Amino acid sequence: MNGNDSSTTRRRSDATRGAILLAARERFAADGYERATIRAIAKDAGIDPSMVMRYFGNKEGLFASAVTVDLKIPDIGSLPRHEVGRALVAHFLAMWEENEVLTALLRVGATNQAGAERMQGIFRDQLLPVALTVCPDPEQSPARAGLVATQLLGLALTRYVLRIPPAVELSREEIVAWLAPTLQRYLTAPSP
Amino acid sequence: MNGNDSSTTRRRSDATRGAILLAARERFAADGYERATIRAIAKDAGIDPSMVMRYFGNKEGLFASAVTVDLKIPDIGSLPRHEVGRALVAHFLAMWEENEVLTALLRVGATNQAGAERMQGIFRDQLLPVALTVCPDPEQSPARAGLVATQLLGLALTRYVLRIPPAVELSREEIVAWLAPTLQRYLTAPSP
DNA sequence: TTCGTAGGCCAACAAGTGTTGACTCATGGC
DNA sequence: GCCATGAGTCAACACTTGTTGGCCTACGAA
């Protein structure tokens, strides 16, 4: 239980721990919370289901440890203001395609209360601040950030979860070209 | 087994059948496919779980019978073309708030293959035709309809499923005002 | 070499799932 | 009034789930 030297010493268990987290992310992303069983995750990781409990306490703890999201939104403040929409779509698209955690969170959030709350937290802590620095009137920032969320999450939903064919077949460039003006308007245009 | 006079004769069982379907829709909408158990649905309907099997065969059959969506999109062709975006948002918003089936389908579609396919079918059979009559170039209709779907489903997701606060607090009028130009552009503006 | 301990497996539990078949009760046409 | 038939209940099945506790094993410090 001595974790004081965790940064230098590499315990043998760290490898399995990592394998469990990796398998958990894949399963949550592919199946959602309920159908991602601990037994299936353990089998993917090549260990016994009871190991999962030893390391993460219970299934909720596993989810909490496996699904942590850092959107890594770049410093929008340094961009010319009219480029913000384009930068945001491009960044989200890249994040989403390299990182299955986002799909996992979206799938889980749709049927699981804890997942939905996690998503609300990410919105509040990571997307809202962007709107606060970009929007002309800070009072309107939450509503504008909410609008941005509807478009970005809707893209992710139709493309990566529901897989509606035309949304899947659009190229990255096309998506950026179509959505950038939408986000730009939601963030900076005067209220309609 | 004589169903030839089903339109005139009202069998006694029709009441329970209806109660089961109603309860099923509520449960699917609130919990998604896995957590909406047949036992819970039966209890809500005030009957025995085995009745559900008798009437609908199995859980899949129940879902198929309970969740059928008719978007009832009005005749868009008769509108002035620049009003299409506004009409579409307003109609979807109304449909979504009066009909829990849509939320059920969205929740289920996020974690269930059959649910996702159902949603693809609705897109293909009910939304795509609108784009085909409205878009200038029919070749581009699928992509444009897909873009419309990203925005409309994203709104539903953030507002009715994830319940991200600013998306919940927007009034219907604000949503229409903000989203109408987006849909209008996706449907009729020249490709960017 | 010894031995405490961390890492791991096995078998089982209790609860909950979809699903089935036998049984009871009412009801309406003859 | 009789009785076939539809409506409904009950108890159980086979299985899966998260979770637990006991046991074995290998390693690294003493």
GROMACS .gro file of C-alpha atoms (C1' of nucleotides) in nm:
model
  444
    1MET     CA    1   0.000   0.000   0.000
    2ASN     CA    2   0.303   0.234  -0.003
    3GLY     CA    3   0.236   0.466  -0.291
    4ASN     CA    4   0.495   0.729  -0.200
    5ASP     CA    5   0.746   0.606  -0.459
    6SER     CA    6   0.497   0.535  -0.732
    7SER     CA    7   0.664   0.775  -0.970
    8THR     CA    8   0.998   0.598  -0.973
    9THR     CA    9   0.914   0.236  -0.887
   10ARG     CA   10   0.712   0.045  -1.141
   11ARG     CA   11   0.512  -0.220  -0.962
   12ARG     CA   12   0.449  -0.544  -1.144
   13SER     CA   13   0.077  -0.485  -1.115
   14ASP     CA   14   0.088  -0.165  -1.316
   15ALA     CA   15   0.091  -0.367  -1.636
   16THR     CA   16  -0.231  -0.554  -1.556
   17ARG     CA   17  -0.386  -0.239  -1.425
   18GLY     CA   18  -0.320  -0.079  -1.758
   19ALA     CA   19  -0.450  -0.380  -1.947
   20ILE     CA   20  -0.774  -0.369  -1.750
   21LEU     CA   21  -0.821   0.001  -1.815
   22LEU     CA   22  -0.754  -0.044  -2.184
   23ALA     CA   23  -0.998  -0.332  -2.216
   24ALA     CA   24  -1.258  -0.144  -2.013
   25ARG     CA   25  -1.239   0.158  -2.240
   26GLU     CA   26  -1.285  -0.060  -2.547
   27ARG     CA   27  -1.580  -0.244  -2.401
   28PHE     CA   28  -1.754   0.065  -2.268
   29ALA     CA   29  -1.708   0.231  -2.606
   30ALA     CA   30  -1.842  -0.066  -2.798
   31ASP     CA   31  -2.122  -0.183  -2.568
   32GLY     CA   32  -2.220   0.085  -2.320
   33TYR     CA   33  -2.229   0.044  -1.944
   34GLU     CA   34  -2.463  -0.249  -1.889
   35ARG     CA   35  -2.344  -0.478  -2.165
   36ALA     CA   36  -1.977  -0.414  -2.088
   37THR     CA   37  -1.952  -0.690  -1.829
   38ILE     CA   38  -1.666  -0.722  -1.587
   39ARG     CA   39  -1.616  -1.078  -1.703
   40ALA     CA   40  -1.575  -0.970  -2.065
   41ILE     CA   41  -1.335  -0.692  -1.970
   42ALA     CA   42  -1.130  -0.932  -1.757
   43LYS     CA   43  -1.115  -1.184  -2.038
   44ASP     CA   44  -0.992  -0.915  -2.280
   45ALA     CA   45  -0.726  -0.816  -2.030
   46GLY     CA   46  -0.626  -1.179  -1.980
   47ILE     CA   47  -0.689  -1.189  -1.606
   48ASP     CA   48  -0.949  -1.303  -1.357
   49PRO     CA   49  -1.263  -1.097  -1.297
   50SER     CA   50  -1.181  -1.072  -0.928
   51MET     CA   51  -0.870  -0.875  -1.014
   52VAL     CA   52  -1.090  -0.598  -1.146
   53MET     CA   53  -1.258  -0.576  -0.808
   54ARG     CA   54  -0.925  -0.577  -0.625
   55TYR     CA   55  -0.796  -0.284  -0.824
   56PHE     CA   56  -1.106  -0.072  -0.871
   57GLY     CA   57  -1.347  -0.174  -0.596
   58ASN     CA   58  -1.653  -0.218  -0.811
   59LYS     CA   59  -1.784  -0.156  -1.158
   60GLU     CA   60  -1.857   0.210  -1.091
   61GLY     CA   61  -1.501   0.259  -0.974
   62LEU     CA   62  -1.370   0.092  -1.286
   63PHE     CA   63  -1.578   0.321  -1.503
   64ALA     CA   64  -1.462   0.625  -1.311
   65SER     CA   65  -1.097   0.526  -1.352
   66ALA     CA   66  -1.122   0.412  -1.714
   67VAL     CA   67  -1.321   0.699  -1.854
   68THR     CA   68  -1.148   1.027  -1.781
   69VAL     CA   69  -1.164   1.289  -2.049
   70ASP     CA   70  -0.929   1.575  -2.117
   71LEU     CA   71  -1.042   1.756  -2.428
   72LYS     CA   72  -0.705   1.933  -2.452
   73ILE     CA   73  -0.866   2.234  -2.612
   74PRO     CA   74  -0.582   2.455  -2.736
   75ASP     CA   75  -0.551   2.817  -2.633
   76ILE     CA   76  -0.832   2.963  -2.835
   77GLY     CA   77  -0.753   3.309  -2.706
   78SER     CA   78  -0.446   3.340  -2.927
   79LEU     CA   79  -0.641   3.277  -3.249
   80PRO     CA   80  -0.802   3.543  -3.465
   81ARG     CA   81  -1.157   3.548  -3.340
   82HIS     CA   82  -1.317   3.448  -3.669
   83GLU     CA   83  -1.109   3.127  -3.677
   84VAL     CA   84  -1.246   2.988  -3.353
   85GLY     CA   85  -1.529   2.790  -3.509
   86ARG     CA   86  -1.306   2.615  -3.756
   87ALA     CA   87  -1.040   2.539  -3.496
   88LEU     CA   88  -1.299   2.392  -3.262
   89VAL     CA   89  -1.451   2.149  -3.513
   90ALA     CA   90  -1.113   2.037  -3.637
   91HIS     CA   91  -0.988   1.978  -3.286
   92PHE     CA   92  -1.295   1.784  -3.178
   93LEU     CA   93  -1.290   1.571  -3.488
   94ALA     CA   94  -0.925   1.481  -3.428
   95MET     CA   95  -0.983   1.408  -3.061
   96TRP     CA   96  -1.282   1.190  -3.133
   97GLU     CA   97  -1.111   0.977  -3.393
   98GLU     CA   98  -0.797   0.910  -3.193
   99ASN     CA   99  -0.962   0.847  -2.861
  100GLU     CA  100  -1.225   0.585  -2.795
  101VAL     CA  101  -1.289   0.723  -2.447
  102LEU     CA  102  -1.515   0.988  -2.594
  103THR     CA  103  -1.733   0.732  -2.767
  104ALA     CA  104  -1.744   0.530  -2.447
  105LEU     CA  105  -1.860   0.830  -2.250
  106LEU     CA  106  -2.124   0.917  -2.506
  107ARG     CA  107  -2.263   0.563  -2.511
  108VAL     CA  108  -2.265   0.537  -2.135
  109GLY     CA  109  -2.405   0.885  -2.084
  110ALA     CA  110  -2.710   0.795  -2.290
  111THR     CA  111  -2.830   0.527  -2.049
  112ASN     CA  112  -2.644   0.585  -1.724
  113GLN     CA  113  -2.698   0.866  -1.479
  114ALA     CA  114  -2.335   0.878  -1.366
  115GLY     CA  115  -2.225   0.892  -1.728
  116ALA     CA  116  -2.458   1.180  -1.803
  117GLU     CA  117  -2.330   1.371  -1.501
  118ARG     CA  118  -1.974   1.312  -1.610
  119MET     CA  119  -2.059   1.461  -1.945
  120GLN     CA  120  -2.222   1.763  -1.781
  121GLY     CA  121  -1.902   1.813  -1.584
  122ILE     CA  122  -1.686   1.805  -1.894
  123PHE     CA  123  -1.912   2.058  -2.058
  124ARG     CA  124  -1.895   2.287  -1.757
  125ASP     CA  125  -1.522   2.259  -1.692
  126GLN     CA  126  -1.378   2.235  -2.041
  127LEU     CA  127  -1.613   2.374  -2.305
  128LEU     CA  128  -1.784   2.652  -2.114
  129PRO     CA  129  -1.455   2.833  -2.036
  130VAL     CA  130  -1.385   2.859  -2.408
  131ALA     CA  131  -1.718   3.030  -2.463
  132LEU     CA  132  -1.647   3.263  -2.173
  133THR     CA  133  -1.330   3.393  -2.338
  134VAL     CA  134  -1.471   3.408  -2.690
  135CYS     CA  135  -1.828   3.531  -2.659
  136PRO     CA  136  -1.885   3.905  -2.671
  137ASP     CA  137  -2.135   3.902  -2.381
  138PRO     CA  138  -2.035   3.671  -2.092
  139GLU     CA  139  -2.397   3.656  -1.983
  140GLN     CA  140  -2.479   3.463  -2.299
  141SER     CA  141  -2.184   3.228  -2.279
  142PRO     CA  142  -2.363   2.927  -2.126
  143ALA     CA  143  -2.640   2.930  -2.384
  144ARG     CA  144  -2.389   2.971  -2.666
  145ALA     CA  145  -2.169   2.693  -2.532
  146GLY     CA  146  -2.479   2.477  -2.506
  147LEU     CA  147  -2.559   2.538  -2.871
  148VAL     CA  148  -2.204   2.442  -2.964
  149ALA     CA  149  -2.247   2.123  -2.764
  150THR     CA  150  -2.565   2.032  -2.950
  151GLN     CA  151  -2.384   2.049  -3.283
  152LEU     CA  152  -2.061   1.879  -3.179
  153LEU     CA  153  -2.223   1.599  -2.980
  154GLY     CA  154  -2.480   1.552  -3.253
  155LEU     CA  155  -2.202   1.500  -3.501
  156ALA     CA  156  -2.037   1.244  -3.275
  157LEU     CA  157  -2.366   1.068  -3.213
  158THR     CA  158  -2.466   1.029  -3.575
  159ARG     CA  159  -2.115   0.951  -3.699
  160TYR     CA  160  -1.961   0.730  -3.430
  161VAL     CA  161  -2.257   0.582  -3.242
  162LEU     CA  162  -2.564   0.559  -3.463
  163ARG     CA  163  -2.348   0.544  -3.776
  164ILE     CA  164  -2.602   0.706  -4.004
  165PRO     CA  165  -2.442   0.646  -4.344
  166PRO     CA  166  -2.415   0.999  -4.485
  167ALA     CA  167  -2.271   1.124  -4.156
  168VAL     CA  168  -2.012   0.847  -4.166
  169GLU     CA  169  -1.918   0.906  -4.527
  170LEU     CA  170  -1.850   1.277  -4.496
  171SER     CA  171  -1.479   1.352  -4.505
  172ARG     CA  172  -1.315   1.538  -4.224
  173GLU     CA  173  -1.260   1.837  -4.449
  174GLU     CA  174  -1.624   1.850  -4.551
  175ILE     CA  175  -1.734   1.837  -4.189
  176VAL     CA  176  -1.501   2.118  -4.092
  177ALA     CA  177  -1.619   2.328  -4.385
  178TRP     CA  178  -1.986   2.277  -4.303
  179LEU     CA  179  -1.978   2.300  -3.924
  180ALA     CA  180  -1.723   2.577  -3.874
  181PRO     CA  181  -1.964   2.857  -3.973
  182THR     CA  182  -2.230   2.707  -3.748
  183LEU     CA  183  -2.007   2.710  -3.440
  184GLN     CA  184  -1.871   3.049  -3.533
  185ARG     CA  185  -2.222   3.188  -3.543
  186TYR     CA  186  -2.327   3.020  -3.217
  187LEU     CA  187  -2.025   3.168  -3.042
  188THR     CA  188  -1.985   3.516  -3.182
  189ALA     CA  189  -2.282   3.626  -3.392
  190PRO     CA  190  -2.536   3.862  -3.234
  191SER     CA  191  -2.838   3.688  -3.085
  192PRO     CA  192  -3.104   3.629  -3.347
  193MET     CA  193  -5.671  -1.644  -3.390
  194ASN     CA  194  -5.935  -1.487  -3.614
  195GLY     CA  195  -5.805  -1.140  -3.680
  196ASN     CA  196  -6.025  -1.066  -3.980
  197ASP     CA  197  -6.263  -0.850  -3.778
  198SER     CA  198  -6.001  -0.675  -3.569
  199SER     CA  199  -6.111  -0.335  -3.691
  200THR     CA  200  -6.466  -0.366  -3.563
  201THR     CA  201  -6.440  -0.606  -3.268
  202ARG     CA  202  -6.251  -0.485  -2.965
  203ARG     CA  203  -6.103  -0.780  -2.784
  204ARG     CA  204  -6.077  -0.763  -2.410
  205SER     CA  205  -5.702  -0.809  -2.436
  206ASP     CA  206  -5.653  -0.489  -2.631
  207ALA     CA  207  -5.658  -0.290  -2.309
  208THR     CA  208  -5.371  -0.482  -2.151
  209ARG     CA  209  -5.186  -0.484  -2.479
  210GLY     CA  210  -5.206  -0.108  -2.478
  211ALA     CA  211  -5.101  -0.085  -2.115
  212ILE     CA  212  -4.794  -0.296  -2.186
  213LEU     CA  213  -4.696  -0.084  -2.484
  214LEU     CA  214  -4.740   0.235  -2.284
  215ALA     CA  215  -4.532   0.107  -1.995
  216ALA     CA  216  -4.268  -0.025  -2.233
  217ARG     CA  217  -4.230   0.311  -2.402
  218GLU     CA  218  -4.187   0.485  -2.070
  219ARG     CA  219  -3.930   0.237  -1.946
  220PHE     CA  220  -3.731   0.232  -2.267
  221ALA     CA  221  -3.729   0.611  -2.269
  222ALA     CA  222  -3.618   0.637  -1.909
  223ASP     CA  223  -3.374   0.347  -1.885
  224GLY     CA  224  -3.262   0.228  -2.229
  225TYR     CA  225  -3.289  -0.125  -2.357
  226GLU     CA  226  -3.099  -0.332  -2.101
  227ARG     CA  227  -3.223  -0.170  -1.784
  228ALA     CA  228  -3.583  -0.165  -1.902
  229THR     CA  229  -3.663  -0.513  -1.774
  230ILE     CA  230  -3.969  -0.707  -1.876
  231ARG     CA  231  -4.055  -0.753  -1.509
  232ALA     CA  232  -4.053  -0.379  -1.449
  233ILE     CA  233  -4.263  -0.312  -1.757
  234ALA     CA  234  -4.512  -0.580  -1.654
  235LYS     CA  235  -4.537  -0.438  -1.305
  236ASP     CA  236  -4.605  -0.091  -1.446
  237ALA     CA  237  -4.876  -0.238  -1.667
  238GLY     CA  238  -5.022  -0.426  -1.372
  239ILE     CA  239  -4.994  -0.774  -1.523
  240ASP     CA  240  -4.772  -1.078  -1.515
  241PRO     CA  241  -4.437  -1.080  -1.703
  242SER     CA  242  -4.544  -1.387  -1.896
  243MET     CA  243  -4.822  -1.187  -2.060
  244VAL     CA  244  -4.557  -0.977  -2.229
  245MET     CA  245  -4.413  -1.290  -2.386
  246ARG     CA  246  -4.755  -1.413  -2.492
  247TYR     CA  247  -4.832  -1.090  -2.674
  248PHE     CA  248  -4.495  -0.995  -2.816
  249GLY     CA  249  -4.292  -1.315  -2.831
  250ASN     CA  250  -3.978  -1.181  -2.670
  251LYS     CA  251  -3.813  -0.860  -2.560
  252GLU     CA  252  -3.700  -0.769  -2.909
  253GLY     CA  253  -4.054  -0.808  -3.035
  254LEU     CA  254  -4.181  -0.587  -2.757
  255PHE     CA  255  -3.931  -0.319  -2.847
  256ALA     CA  256  -4.021  -0.344  -3.214
  257SER     CA  257  -4.392  -0.305  -3.136
  258ALA     CA  258  -4.355  -0.036  -2.871
  259VAL     CA  259  -4.111   0.190  -3.051
  260THR     CA  260  -4.248   0.286  -3.389
  261VAL     CA  261  -4.180   0.637  -3.504
  262ASP     CA  262  -4.373   0.848  -3.748
  263LEU     CA  263  -4.215   1.191  -3.765
  264LYS     CA  264  -4.525   1.328  -3.939
  265ILE     CA  265  -4.316   1.581  -4.126
  266PRO     CA  266  -4.562   1.821  -4.290
  267ASP     CA  267  -4.558   1.891  -4.662
  268ILE     CA  268  -4.246   2.097  -4.681
  269GLY     CA  269  -4.291   2.140  -5.056
  270SER     CA  270  -4.571   2.388  -5.011
  271LEU     CA  271  -4.365   2.626  -4.798
  272PRO     CA  272  -4.155   2.913  -4.929
  273ARG     CA  273  -3.813   2.760  -4.960
  274HIS     CA  274  -3.642   2.991  -4.714
  275GLU     CA  275  -3.884   2.887  -4.439
  276VAL     CA  276  -3.792   2.520  -4.447
  277GLY     CA  277  -3.524   2.540  -4.180
  278ARG     CA  278  -3.748   2.713  -3.931
  279ALA     CA  279  -4.039   2.480  -3.999
  280LEU     CA  280  -3.820   2.176  -3.950
  281VAL     CA  281  -3.681   2.281  -3.612
  282ALA     CA  282  -4.018   2.384  -3.482
  283HIS     CA  283  -4.177   2.059  -3.593
  284PHE     CA  284  -3.904   1.842  -3.443
  285LEU     CA  285  -3.913   2.030  -3.116
  286ALA     CA  286  -4.289   1.981  -3.089
  287MET     CA  287  -4.268   1.614  -3.181
  288TRP     CA  288  -3.996   1.550  -2.932
  289GLU     CA  289  -4.170   1.714  -2.639
  290GLU     CA  290  -4.503   1.542  -2.689
  291ASN     CA  291  -4.374   1.198  -2.767
  292GLU     CA  292  -4.150   0.995  -2.541
  293VAL     CA  293  -4.095   0.734  -2.813
  294LEU     CA  294  -3.829   0.953  -2.967
  295THR     CA  295  -3.632   0.970  -2.646
  296ALA     CA  296  -3.670   0.595  -2.605
  297LEU     CA  297  -3.533   0.533  -2.951
  298LEU     CA  298  -3.242   0.768  -2.896
  299ARG     CA  299  -3.147   0.604  -2.566
  300VAL     CA  300  -3.178   0.255  -2.709
  301GLY     CA  301  -3.000   0.343  -3.032
  302ALA     CA  302  -2.694   0.450  -2.838
  303THR     CA  303  -2.626   0.103  -2.696
  304ASN     CA  304  -2.829  -0.138  -2.905
  305GLN     CA  305  -2.760  -0.244  -3.260
  306ALA     CA  306  -3.126  -0.295  -3.349
  307GLY     CA  307  -3.205   0.047  -3.208
  308ALA     CA  308  -2.934   0.210  -3.416
  309GLU     CA  309  -3.060   0.038  -3.729
  310ARG     CA  310  -3.411   0.153  -3.655
  311MET     CA  311  -3.283   0.507  -3.636
  312GLN     CA  312  -3.100   0.470  -3.965
  313GLY     CA  313  -3.425   0.353  -4.120
  314ILE     CA  314  -3.616   0.654  -3.993
  315PHE     CA  315  -3.348   0.882  -4.131
  316ARG     CA  316  -3.361   0.711  -4.470
  317ASP     CA  317  -3.738   0.687  -4.501
  318GLN     CA  318  -3.856   1.008  -4.338
  319LEU     CA  319  -3.586   1.275  -4.328
  320LEU     CA  320  -3.398   1.200  -4.647
  321PRO     CA  321  -3.708   1.250  -4.869
  322VAL     CA  322  -3.744   1.601  -4.735
  323ALA     CA  323  -3.390   1.682  -4.839
  324LEU     CA  324  -3.455   1.532  -5.181
  325THR     CA  325  -3.738   1.774  -5.248
  326VAL     CA  326  -3.570   2.078  -5.098
  327CYS     CA  327  -3.205   2.058  -5.196
  328PRO     CA  328  -3.100   2.220  -5.518
  329ASP     CA  329  -2.876   1.929  -5.625
  330PRO     CA  330  -3.027   1.583  -5.551
  331GLU     CA  331  -2.678   1.435  -5.558
  332GLN     CA  332  -2.597   1.627  -5.242
  333SER     CA  333  -2.919   1.544  -5.062
  334PRO     CA  334  -2.790   1.256  -4.847
  335ALA     CA  335  -2.498   1.455  -4.715
  336ARG     CA  336  -2.718   1.757  -4.646
  337ALA     CA  337  -2.980   1.545  -4.472
  338GLY     CA  338  -2.701   1.390  -4.267
  339LEU     CA  339  -2.587   1.734  -4.156
  340VAL     CA  340  -2.943   1.820  -4.056
  341ALA     CA  341  -2.955   1.500  -3.855
  342THR     CA  342  -2.636   1.589  -3.667
  343GLN     CA  343  -2.788   1.917  -3.552
  344LEU     CA  344  -3.137   1.790  -3.468
  345LEU     CA  345  -3.027   1.472  -3.293
  346GLY     CA  346  -2.756   1.665  -3.112
  347LEU     CA  347  -3.019   1.899  -2.977
  348ALA     CA  348  -3.230   1.607  -2.859
  349LEU     CA  349  -2.931   1.437  -2.704
  350THR     CA  350  -2.809   1.732  -2.502
  351ARG     CA  351  -3.156   1.852  -2.407
  352TYR     CA  352  -3.356   1.535  -2.337
  353VAL     CA  353  -3.098   1.267  -2.264
  354LEU     CA  354  -2.778   1.418  -2.123
  355ARG     CA  355  -2.969   1.719  -1.989
  356ILE     CA  356  -2.681   1.961  -2.016
  357PRO     CA  357  -2.821   2.259  -1.825
  358PRO     CA  358  -2.794   2.540  -2.081
  359ALA     CA  359  -2.946   2.317  -2.348
  360VAL     CA  360  -3.235   2.239  -2.116
  361GLU     CA  361  -3.294   2.599  -2.018
  362LEU     CA  362  -3.318   2.738  -2.369
  363SER     CA  363  -3.675   2.823  -2.460
  364ARG     CA  364  -3.837   2.670  -2.764
  365GLU     CA  365  -3.836   3.007  -2.937
  366GLU     CA  366  -3.467   3.059  -2.876
  367ILE     CA  367  -3.388   2.717  -3.014
  368VAL     CA  368  -3.590   2.778  -3.325
  369ALA     CA  369  -3.426   3.114  -3.376
  370TRP     CA  370  -3.075   2.976  -3.336
  371LEU     CA  371  -3.109   2.648  -3.526
  372ALA     CA  372  -3.331   2.753  -3.814
  373PRO     CA  373  -3.052   2.931  -4.003
  374THR     CA  374  -2.824   2.632  -3.948
  375LEU     CA  375  -3.067   2.385  -4.102
  376GLN     CA  376  -3.153   2.631  -4.376
  377ARG     CA  377  -2.789   2.655  -4.469
  378TYR     CA  378  -2.731   2.279  -4.453
  379LEU     CA  379  -3.025   2.222  -4.685
  380THR     CA  380  -3.010   2.501  -4.938
  381ALA     CA  381  -2.686   2.699  -4.922
  382PRO     CA  382  -2.418   2.628  -5.184
  383SER     CA  383  -2.152   2.382  -5.069
  384PRO     CA  384  -1.877   2.560  -4.880
  385DT     C1'  385   1.785  -1.983   0.230
  386DT     C1'  386   1.381  -1.818   0.434
  387DC     C1'  387   0.963  -1.598   0.458
  388DG     C1'  388   0.630  -1.213   0.433
  389DT     C1'  389   0.368  -1.021   0.095
  390DA     C1'  390   0.179  -0.877  -0.335
  391DG     C1'  391  -0.028  -1.072  -0.749
  392DG     C1'  392  -0.330  -1.389  -0.920
  393DC     C1'  393  -0.675  -1.781  -0.972
  394DC     C1'  394  -1.079  -2.065  -0.845
  395DA     C1'  395  -1.521  -2.162  -0.686
  396DA     C1'  396  -1.902  -1.998  -0.510
  397DC     C1'  397  -2.278  -1.675  -0.365
  398DA     C1'  398  -2.708  -1.400  -0.405
  399DA     C1'  399  -2.965  -1.147  -0.697
  400DG     C1'  400  -3.176  -1.058  -1.121
  401DT     C1'  401  -3.255  -1.174  -1.620
  402DG     C1'  402  -3.548  -1.357  -2.026
  403DT     C1'  403  -3.834  -1.725  -2.098
  404DT     C1'  404  -4.140  -2.148  -2.050
  405DG     C1'  405  -4.520  -2.451  -1.936
  406DA     C1'  406  -4.878  -2.598  -1.641
  407DC     C1'  407  -5.257  -2.439  -1.413
  408DT     C1'  408  -5.687  -2.139  -1.294
  409DC     C1'  409  -6.055  -1.836  -1.390
  410DA     C1'  410  -6.395  -1.589  -1.645
  411DT     C1'  411  -6.688  -1.520  -2.048
  412DG     C1'  412  -6.970  -1.538  -2.412
  413DG     C1'  413  -7.178  -1.823  -2.805
  414DC     C1'  414  -7.450  -2.261  -2.848
  415DG     C1'  415  -7.680  -2.406  -1.840
  416DC     C1'  416  -7.255  -2.588  -2.074
  417DC     C1'  417  -6.814  -2.569  -2.218
  418DA     C1'  418  -6.446  -2.435  -2.553
  419DT     C1'  419  -6.156  -2.067  -2.564
  420DG     C1'  420  -5.918  -1.655  -2.442
  421DA     C1'  421  -5.704  -1.394  -2.044
  422DG     C1'  422  -5.426  -1.425  -1.679
  423DT     C1'  423  -5.134  -1.615  -1.275
  424DC     C1'  424  -4.773  -1.899  -1.055
  425DA     C1'  425  -4.366  -2.125  -1.005
  426DA     C1'  426  -3.983  -2.262  -1.196
  427DC     C1'  427  -3.597  -2.308  -1.551
  428DA     C1'  428  -3.136  -2.194  -1.714
  429DC     C1'  429  -2.836  -1.843  -1.736
  430DT     C1'  430  -2.574  -1.414  -1.648
  431DT     C1'  431  -2.448  -1.053  -1.352
  432DG     C1'  432  -2.152  -0.813  -0.980
  433DT     C1'  433  -1.913  -0.944  -0.599
  434DT     C1'  434  -1.663  -1.216  -0.223
  435DG     C1'  435  -1.332  -1.498   0.028
  436DG     C1'  436  -1.009  -1.860   0.046
  437DC     C1'  437  -0.622  -2.050  -0.156
  438DC     C1'  438  -0.192  -2.086  -0.429
  439DT     C1'  439   0.246  -1.900  -0.616
  440DA     C1'  440   0.644  -1.635  -0.717
  441DC     C1'  441   0.938  -1.278  -0.596
  442DG     C1'  442   1.249  -0.982  -0.342
  443DA     C1'  443   1.439  -0.832   0.091
  444DA     C1'  444   1.650  -1.019   0.512
   0.00000   0.00000   0.00000
